[in-house]
PDB file of C-alpha atoms in Angstrom:
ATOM      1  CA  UNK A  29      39.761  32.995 -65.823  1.00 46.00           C
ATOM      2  CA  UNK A  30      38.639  36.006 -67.888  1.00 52.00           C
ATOM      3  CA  UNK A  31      35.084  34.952 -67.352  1.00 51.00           C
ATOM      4  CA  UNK A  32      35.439  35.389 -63.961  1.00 49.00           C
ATOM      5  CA  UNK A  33      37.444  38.411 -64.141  1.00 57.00           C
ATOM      6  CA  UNK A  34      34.292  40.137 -65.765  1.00 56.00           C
ATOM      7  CA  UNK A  35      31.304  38.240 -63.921  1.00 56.00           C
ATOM      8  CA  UNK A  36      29.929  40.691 -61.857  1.00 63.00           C
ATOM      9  CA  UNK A  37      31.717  43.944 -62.789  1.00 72.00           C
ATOM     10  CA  UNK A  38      29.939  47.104 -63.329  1.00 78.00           C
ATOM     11  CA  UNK A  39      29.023  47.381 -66.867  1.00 83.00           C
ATOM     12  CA  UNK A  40      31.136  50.592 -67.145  1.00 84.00           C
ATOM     13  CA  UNK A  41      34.133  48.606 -65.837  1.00 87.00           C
ATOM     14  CA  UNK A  42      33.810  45.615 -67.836  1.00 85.00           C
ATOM     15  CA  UNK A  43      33.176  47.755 -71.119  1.00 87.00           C
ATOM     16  CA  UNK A  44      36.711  49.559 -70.368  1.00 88.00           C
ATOM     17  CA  UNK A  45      38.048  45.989 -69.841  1.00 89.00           C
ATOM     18  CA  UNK A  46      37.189  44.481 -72.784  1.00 88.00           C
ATOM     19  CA  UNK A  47      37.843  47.750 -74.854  1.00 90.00           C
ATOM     20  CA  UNK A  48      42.035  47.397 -73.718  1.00 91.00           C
ATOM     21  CA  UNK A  49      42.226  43.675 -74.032  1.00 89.00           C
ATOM     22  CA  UNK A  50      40.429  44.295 -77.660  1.00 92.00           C
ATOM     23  CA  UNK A  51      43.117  47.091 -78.626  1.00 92.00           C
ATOM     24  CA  UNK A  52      46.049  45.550 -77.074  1.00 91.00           C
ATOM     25  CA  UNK A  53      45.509  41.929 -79.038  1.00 92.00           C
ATOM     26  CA  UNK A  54      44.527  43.970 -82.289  1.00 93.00           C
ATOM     27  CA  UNK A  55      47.757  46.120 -81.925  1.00 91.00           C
ATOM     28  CA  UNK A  56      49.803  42.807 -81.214  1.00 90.00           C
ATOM     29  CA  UNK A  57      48.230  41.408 -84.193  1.00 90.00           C
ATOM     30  CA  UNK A  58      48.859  44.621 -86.368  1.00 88.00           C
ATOM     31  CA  UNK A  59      52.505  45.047 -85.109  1.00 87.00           C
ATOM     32  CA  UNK A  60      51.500  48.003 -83.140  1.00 88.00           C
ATOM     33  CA  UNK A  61      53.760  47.266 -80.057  1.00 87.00           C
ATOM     34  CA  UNK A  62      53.665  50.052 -78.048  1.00 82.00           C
ATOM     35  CA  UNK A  63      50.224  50.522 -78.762  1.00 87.00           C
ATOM     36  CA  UNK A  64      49.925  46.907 -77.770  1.00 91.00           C
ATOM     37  CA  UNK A  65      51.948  47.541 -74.486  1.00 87.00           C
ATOM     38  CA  UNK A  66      49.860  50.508 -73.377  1.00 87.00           C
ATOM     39  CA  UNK A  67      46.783  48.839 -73.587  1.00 91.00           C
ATOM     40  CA  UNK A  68      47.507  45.757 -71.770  1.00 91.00           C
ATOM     41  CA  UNK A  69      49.647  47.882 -68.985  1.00 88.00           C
ATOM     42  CA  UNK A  70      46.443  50.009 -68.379  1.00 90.00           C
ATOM     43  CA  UNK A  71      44.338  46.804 -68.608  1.00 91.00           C
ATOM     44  CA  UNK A  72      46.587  45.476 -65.661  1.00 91.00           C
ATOM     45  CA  UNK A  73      46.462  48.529 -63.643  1.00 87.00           C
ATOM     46  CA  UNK A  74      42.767  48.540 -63.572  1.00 88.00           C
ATOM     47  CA  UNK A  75      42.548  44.936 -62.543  1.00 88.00           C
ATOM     48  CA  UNK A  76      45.451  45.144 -60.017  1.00 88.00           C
ATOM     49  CA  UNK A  77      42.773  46.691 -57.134  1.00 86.00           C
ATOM     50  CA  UNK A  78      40.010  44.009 -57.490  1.00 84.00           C
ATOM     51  CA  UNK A  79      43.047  41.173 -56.901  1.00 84.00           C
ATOM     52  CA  UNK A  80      44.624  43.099 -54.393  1.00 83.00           C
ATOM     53  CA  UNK A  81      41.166  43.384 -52.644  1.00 85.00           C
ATOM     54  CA  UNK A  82      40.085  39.845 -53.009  1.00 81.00           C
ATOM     55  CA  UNK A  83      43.293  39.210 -51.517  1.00 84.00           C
ATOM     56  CA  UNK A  84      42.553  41.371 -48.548  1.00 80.00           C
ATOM     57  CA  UNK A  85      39.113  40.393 -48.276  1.00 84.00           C
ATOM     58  CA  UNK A  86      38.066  43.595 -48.578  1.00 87.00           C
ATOM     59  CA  UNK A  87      34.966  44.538 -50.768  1.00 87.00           C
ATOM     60  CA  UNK A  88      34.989  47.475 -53.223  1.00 85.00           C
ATOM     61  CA  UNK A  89      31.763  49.420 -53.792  1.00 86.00           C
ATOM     62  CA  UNK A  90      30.914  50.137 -57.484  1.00 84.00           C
ATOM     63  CA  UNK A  91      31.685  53.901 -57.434  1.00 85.00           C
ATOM     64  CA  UNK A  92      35.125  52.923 -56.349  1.00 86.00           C
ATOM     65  CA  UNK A  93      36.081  50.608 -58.871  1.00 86.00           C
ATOM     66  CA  UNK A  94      34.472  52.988 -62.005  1.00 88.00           C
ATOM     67  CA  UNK A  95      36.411  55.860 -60.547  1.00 88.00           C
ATOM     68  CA  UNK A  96      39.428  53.859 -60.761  1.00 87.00           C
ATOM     69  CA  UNK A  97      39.323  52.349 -63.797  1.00 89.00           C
ATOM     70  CA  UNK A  98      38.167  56.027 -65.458  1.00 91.00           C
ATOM     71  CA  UNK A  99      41.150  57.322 -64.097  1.00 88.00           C
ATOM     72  CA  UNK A 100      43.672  54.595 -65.158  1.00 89.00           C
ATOM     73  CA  UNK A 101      41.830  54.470 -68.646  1.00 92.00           C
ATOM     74  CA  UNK A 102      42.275  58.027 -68.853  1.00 91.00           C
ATOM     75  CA  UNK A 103      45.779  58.443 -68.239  1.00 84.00           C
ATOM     76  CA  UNK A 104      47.349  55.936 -69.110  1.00 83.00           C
ATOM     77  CA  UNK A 105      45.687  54.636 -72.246  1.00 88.00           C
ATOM     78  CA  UNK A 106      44.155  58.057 -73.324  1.00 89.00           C
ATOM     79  CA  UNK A 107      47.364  59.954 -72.398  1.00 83.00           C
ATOM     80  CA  UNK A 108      49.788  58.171 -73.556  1.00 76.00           C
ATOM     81  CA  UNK A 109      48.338  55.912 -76.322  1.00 81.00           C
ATOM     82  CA  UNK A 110      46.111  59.157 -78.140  1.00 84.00           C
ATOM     83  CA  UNK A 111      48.597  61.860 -76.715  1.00 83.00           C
ATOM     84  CA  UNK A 112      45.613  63.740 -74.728  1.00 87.00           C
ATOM     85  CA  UNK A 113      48.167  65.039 -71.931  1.00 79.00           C
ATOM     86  CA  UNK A 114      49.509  67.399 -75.026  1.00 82.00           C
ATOM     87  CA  UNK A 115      46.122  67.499 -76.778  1.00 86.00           C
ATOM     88  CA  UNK A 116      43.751  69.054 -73.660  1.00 87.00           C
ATOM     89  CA  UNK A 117      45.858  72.015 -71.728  1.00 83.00           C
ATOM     90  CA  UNK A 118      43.645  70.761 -68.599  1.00 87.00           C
ATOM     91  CA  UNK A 119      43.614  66.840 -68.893  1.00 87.00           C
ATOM     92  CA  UNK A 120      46.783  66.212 -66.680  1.00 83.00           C
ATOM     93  CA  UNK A 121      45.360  68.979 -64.040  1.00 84.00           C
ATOM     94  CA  UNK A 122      41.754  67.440 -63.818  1.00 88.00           C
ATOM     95  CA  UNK A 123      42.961  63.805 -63.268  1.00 86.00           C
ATOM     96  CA  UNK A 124      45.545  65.103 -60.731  1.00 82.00           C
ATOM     97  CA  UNK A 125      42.956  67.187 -58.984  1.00 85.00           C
ATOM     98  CA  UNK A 126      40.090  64.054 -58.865  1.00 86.00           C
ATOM     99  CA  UNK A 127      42.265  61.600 -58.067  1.00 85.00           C
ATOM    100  CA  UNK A 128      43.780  63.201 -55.217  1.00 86.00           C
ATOM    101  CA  UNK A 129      40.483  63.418 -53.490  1.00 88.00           C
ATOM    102  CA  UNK A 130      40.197  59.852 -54.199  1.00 86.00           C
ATOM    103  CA  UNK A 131      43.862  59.526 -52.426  1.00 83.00           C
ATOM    104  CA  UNK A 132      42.446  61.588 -49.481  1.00 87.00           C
ATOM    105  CA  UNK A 133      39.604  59.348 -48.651  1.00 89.00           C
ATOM    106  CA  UNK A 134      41.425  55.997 -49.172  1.00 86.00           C
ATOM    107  CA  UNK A 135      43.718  57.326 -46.676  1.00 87.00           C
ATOM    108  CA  UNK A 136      40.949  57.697 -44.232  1.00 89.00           C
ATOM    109  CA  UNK A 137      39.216  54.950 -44.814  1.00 89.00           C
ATOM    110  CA  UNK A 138      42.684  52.957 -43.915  1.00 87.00           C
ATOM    111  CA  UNK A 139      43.238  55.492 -40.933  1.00 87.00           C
ATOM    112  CA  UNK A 140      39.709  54.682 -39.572  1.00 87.00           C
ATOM    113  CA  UNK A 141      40.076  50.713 -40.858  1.00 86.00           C
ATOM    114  CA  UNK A 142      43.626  50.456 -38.302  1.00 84.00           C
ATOM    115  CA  UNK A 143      41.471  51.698 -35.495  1.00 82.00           C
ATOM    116  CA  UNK A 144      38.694  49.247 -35.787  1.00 74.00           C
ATOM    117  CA  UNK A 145      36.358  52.067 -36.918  1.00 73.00           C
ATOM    118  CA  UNK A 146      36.842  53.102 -33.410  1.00 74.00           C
ATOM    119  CA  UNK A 147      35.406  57.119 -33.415  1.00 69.00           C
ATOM    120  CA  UNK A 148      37.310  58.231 -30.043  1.00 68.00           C
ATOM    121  CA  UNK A 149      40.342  56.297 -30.123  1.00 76.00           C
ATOM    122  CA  UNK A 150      42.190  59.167 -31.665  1.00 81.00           C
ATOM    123  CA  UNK A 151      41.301  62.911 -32.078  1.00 87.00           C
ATOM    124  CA  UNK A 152      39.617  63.549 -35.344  1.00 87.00           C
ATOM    125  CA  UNK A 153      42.162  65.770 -36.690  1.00 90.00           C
ATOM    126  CA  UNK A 154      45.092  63.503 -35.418  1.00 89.00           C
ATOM    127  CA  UNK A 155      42.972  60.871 -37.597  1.00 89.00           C
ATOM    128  CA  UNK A 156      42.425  63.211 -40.401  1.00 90.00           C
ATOM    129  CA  UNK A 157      45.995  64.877 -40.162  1.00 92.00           C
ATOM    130  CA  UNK A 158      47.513  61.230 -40.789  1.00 90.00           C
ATOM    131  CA  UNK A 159      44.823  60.743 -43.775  1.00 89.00           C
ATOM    132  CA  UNK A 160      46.189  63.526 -45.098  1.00 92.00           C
ATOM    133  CA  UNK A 161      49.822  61.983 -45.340  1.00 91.00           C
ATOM    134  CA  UNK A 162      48.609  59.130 -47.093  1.00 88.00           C
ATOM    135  CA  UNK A 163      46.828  60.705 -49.629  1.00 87.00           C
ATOM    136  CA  UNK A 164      50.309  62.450 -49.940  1.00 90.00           C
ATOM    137  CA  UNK A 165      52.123  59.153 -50.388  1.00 90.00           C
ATOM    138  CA  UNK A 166      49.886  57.834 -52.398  1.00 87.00           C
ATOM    139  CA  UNK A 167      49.877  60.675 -54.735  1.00 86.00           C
ATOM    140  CA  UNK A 168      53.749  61.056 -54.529  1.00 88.00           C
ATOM    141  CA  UNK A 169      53.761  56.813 -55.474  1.00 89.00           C
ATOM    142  CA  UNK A 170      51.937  57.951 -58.609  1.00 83.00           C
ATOM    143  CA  UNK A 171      54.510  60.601 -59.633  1.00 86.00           C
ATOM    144  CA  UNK A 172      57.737  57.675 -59.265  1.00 89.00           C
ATOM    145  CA  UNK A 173      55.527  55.793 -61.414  1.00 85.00           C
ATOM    146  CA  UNK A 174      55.397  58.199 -64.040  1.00 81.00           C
ATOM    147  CA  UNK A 175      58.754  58.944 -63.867  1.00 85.00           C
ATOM    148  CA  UNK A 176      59.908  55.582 -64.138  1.00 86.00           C
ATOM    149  CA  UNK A 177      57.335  54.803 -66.977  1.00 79.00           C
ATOM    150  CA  UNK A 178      58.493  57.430 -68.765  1.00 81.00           C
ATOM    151  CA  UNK A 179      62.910  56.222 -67.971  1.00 85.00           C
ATOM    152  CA  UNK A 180      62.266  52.532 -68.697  1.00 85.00           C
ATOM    153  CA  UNK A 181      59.630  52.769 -71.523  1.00 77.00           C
ATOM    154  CA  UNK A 182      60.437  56.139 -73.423  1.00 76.00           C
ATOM    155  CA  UNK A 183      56.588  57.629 -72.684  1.00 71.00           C
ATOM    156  CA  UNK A 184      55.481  61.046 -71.615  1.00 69.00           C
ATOM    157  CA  UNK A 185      53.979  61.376 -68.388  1.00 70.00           C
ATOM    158  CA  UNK A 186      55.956  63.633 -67.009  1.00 72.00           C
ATOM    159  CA  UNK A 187      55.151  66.139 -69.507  1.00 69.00           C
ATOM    160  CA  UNK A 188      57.689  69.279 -68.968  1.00 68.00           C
ATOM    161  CA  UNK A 189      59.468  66.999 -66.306  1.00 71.00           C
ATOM    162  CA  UNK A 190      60.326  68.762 -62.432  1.00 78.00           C
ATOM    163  CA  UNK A 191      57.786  71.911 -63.205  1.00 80.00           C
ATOM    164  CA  UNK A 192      54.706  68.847 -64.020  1.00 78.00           C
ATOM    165  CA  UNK A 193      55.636  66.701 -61.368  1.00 82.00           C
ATOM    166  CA  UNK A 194      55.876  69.637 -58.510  1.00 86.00           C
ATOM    167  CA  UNK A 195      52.192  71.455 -59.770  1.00 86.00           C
ATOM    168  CA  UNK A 196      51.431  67.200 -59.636  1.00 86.00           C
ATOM    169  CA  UNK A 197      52.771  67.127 -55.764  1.00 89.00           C
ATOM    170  CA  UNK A 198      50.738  70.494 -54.690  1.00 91.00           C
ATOM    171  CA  UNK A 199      47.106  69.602 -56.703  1.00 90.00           C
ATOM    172  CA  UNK A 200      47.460  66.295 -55.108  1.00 89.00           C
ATOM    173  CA  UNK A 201      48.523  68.035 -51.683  1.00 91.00           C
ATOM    174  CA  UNK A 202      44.942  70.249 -51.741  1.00 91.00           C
ATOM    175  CA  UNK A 203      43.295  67.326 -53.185  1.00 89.00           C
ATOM    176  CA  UNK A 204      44.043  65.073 -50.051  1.00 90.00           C
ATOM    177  CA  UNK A 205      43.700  67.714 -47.894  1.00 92.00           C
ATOM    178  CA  UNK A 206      40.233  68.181 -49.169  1.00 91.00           C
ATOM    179  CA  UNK A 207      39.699  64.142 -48.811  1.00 89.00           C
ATOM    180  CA  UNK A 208      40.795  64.346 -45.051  1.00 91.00           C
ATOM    181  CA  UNK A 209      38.824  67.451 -44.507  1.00 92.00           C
ATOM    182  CA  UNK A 210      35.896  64.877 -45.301  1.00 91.00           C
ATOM    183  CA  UNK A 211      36.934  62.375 -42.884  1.00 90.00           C
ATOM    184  CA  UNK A 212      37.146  64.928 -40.399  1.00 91.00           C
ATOM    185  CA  UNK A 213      33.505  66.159 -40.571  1.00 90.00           C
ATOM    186  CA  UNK A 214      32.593  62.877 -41.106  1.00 88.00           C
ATOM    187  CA  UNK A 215      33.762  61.980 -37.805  1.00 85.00           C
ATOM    188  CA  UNK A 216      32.500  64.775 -36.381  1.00 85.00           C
ATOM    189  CA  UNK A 217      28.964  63.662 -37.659  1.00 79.00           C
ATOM    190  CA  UNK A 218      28.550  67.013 -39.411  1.00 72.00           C
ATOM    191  CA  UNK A 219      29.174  65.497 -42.957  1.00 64.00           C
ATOM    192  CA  UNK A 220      26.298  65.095 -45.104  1.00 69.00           C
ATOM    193  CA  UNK A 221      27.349  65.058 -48.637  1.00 79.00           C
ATOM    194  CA  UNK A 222      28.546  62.604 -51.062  1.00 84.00           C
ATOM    195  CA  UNK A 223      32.060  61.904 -49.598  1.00 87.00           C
ATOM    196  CA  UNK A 224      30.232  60.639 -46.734  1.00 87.00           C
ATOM    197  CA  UNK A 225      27.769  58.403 -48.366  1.00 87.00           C
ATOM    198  CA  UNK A 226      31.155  57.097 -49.929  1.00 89.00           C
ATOM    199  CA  UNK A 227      32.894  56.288 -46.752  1.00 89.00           C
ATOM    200  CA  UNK A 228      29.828  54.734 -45.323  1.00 88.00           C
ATOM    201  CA  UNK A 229      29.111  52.593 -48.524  1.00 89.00           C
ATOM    202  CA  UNK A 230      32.841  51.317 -48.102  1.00 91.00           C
ATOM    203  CA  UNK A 231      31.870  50.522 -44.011  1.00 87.00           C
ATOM    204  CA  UNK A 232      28.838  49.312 -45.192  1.00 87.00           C
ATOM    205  CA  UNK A 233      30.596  46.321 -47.490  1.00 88.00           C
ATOM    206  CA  UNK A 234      33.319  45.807 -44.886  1.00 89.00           C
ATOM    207  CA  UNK A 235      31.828  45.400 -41.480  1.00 84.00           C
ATOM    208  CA  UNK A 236      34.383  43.292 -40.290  1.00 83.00           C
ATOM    209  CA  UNK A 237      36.928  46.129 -40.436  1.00 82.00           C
ATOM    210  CA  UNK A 238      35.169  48.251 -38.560  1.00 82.00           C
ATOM    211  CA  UNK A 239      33.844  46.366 -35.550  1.00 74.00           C
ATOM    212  CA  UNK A 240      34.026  48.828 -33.285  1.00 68.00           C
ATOM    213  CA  UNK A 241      32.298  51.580 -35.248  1.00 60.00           C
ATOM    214  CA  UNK A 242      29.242  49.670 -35.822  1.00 53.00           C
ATOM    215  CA  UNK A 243      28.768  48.383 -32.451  1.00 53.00           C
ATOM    216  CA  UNK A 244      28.760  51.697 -31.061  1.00 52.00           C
ATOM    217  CA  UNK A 245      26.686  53.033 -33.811  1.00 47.00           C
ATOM    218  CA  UNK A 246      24.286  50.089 -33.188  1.00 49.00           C
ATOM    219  CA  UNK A 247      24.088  51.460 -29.325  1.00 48.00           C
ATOM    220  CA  UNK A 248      23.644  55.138 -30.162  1.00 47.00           C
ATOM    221  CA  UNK A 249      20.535  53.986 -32.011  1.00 42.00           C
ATOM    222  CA  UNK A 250      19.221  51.736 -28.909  1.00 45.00           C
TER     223      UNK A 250
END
């Protein structure tokens, strides 16, 4: 089963893999146990989107999976586990603020995915307004999870509690707004940078979510 948890990862991924499984056994074996716990929680966040995605037939570019499991490695393991959140002033505001942006395009990819990939069934800001509030859920998800990591299992996430988690709510709050924004032009056909190459590298692997999309894409080019 682990085999064929790691056959085919990026190398990036699969190095960050091993490296938590590695640390969470020696930990167990060294009586480290909430060293031990740390590790293998962060080892089972990272893995939790590839099963959820196989489950959902849906296929996850490369980029997408690094950028998760960087961000899960790095707060989780390297926050809690080497106390970087207290370490680096900035550590807590620069996941916040790239992750966020991740939030905002996974809300418009699943905004775009509900309408077939469909370009004119909605307005593009309706579309991008409602990406917008899923990158806001998703990033307010986050914040109950660090609050109830930090209730049930005694860690620090929350840092200086209700002033972290509100400067948490308004970084992620620009940071989806800045994901949506890049739906919107994308839409609009005026995007050209690398948010867009993103969101059509997603389409790309998942044509059958976005039927519509393609077959009118396929006429414009007739």
């Amino acid at each position: 089963m682990v085999k064929a948890l790691f056959f085919g990862q990026s190398p990036i991924v699969a190095i960050l893999w091993g490296l938590l499984l590695l640390t969470s056994l020696t930990a167990l074996f060294l009586g480290f146990w909430e060293l031990s716990f740390v590790a293998f929680s962060t080892f089972a966040l990272a893995v939790t989107p590839v099963f959820l995605a196989s489950r959902l037939q849906i296929s996850l570019p490369v980029p997408f999976l690094v950028a998760t499991t960087v961000f899960i490695f790095a707060s989780v393991f390297m926050g809690e586990a080497f106390d970087f959140y207290e370490r680096v002033w900035w550590w807590d505001v620069a996941l916040h603020a790239a992750s966020s942006v991740g939030f905002g395009l996974i809300g418009f990819l699943f905004v775009f995915m509900l309408f077939e990939g469909d370009r004119y069934a909605a307005p593009p800001f309706a579309m991008a307004f409602i990406a917008f509030c899923v990158g806001m859920t998703v990033g307010a998800l986050w914040e109950v999870f660090e609050y109830l990591m930090d209730t049930w299992f005694g860690l620090n996430m929350q840092k200086s509690g209700l002033d972290d988690t509100m400067q948490d709510i308004m970084i992620n709050g620009a940071g989806a707004a800045l994901g949506s924004l890049a739906g919107y032009l994308y839409l609009r056909g005026r995007g050209d940078g690398v948010f867009s190459r993103l969101i059509d590298q997603f389409i790309d692997r998942n044509k059958q979510l976005y039927r519509k999309s393609k077959a009118r894409l396929r006429k414009d080019t007739r």
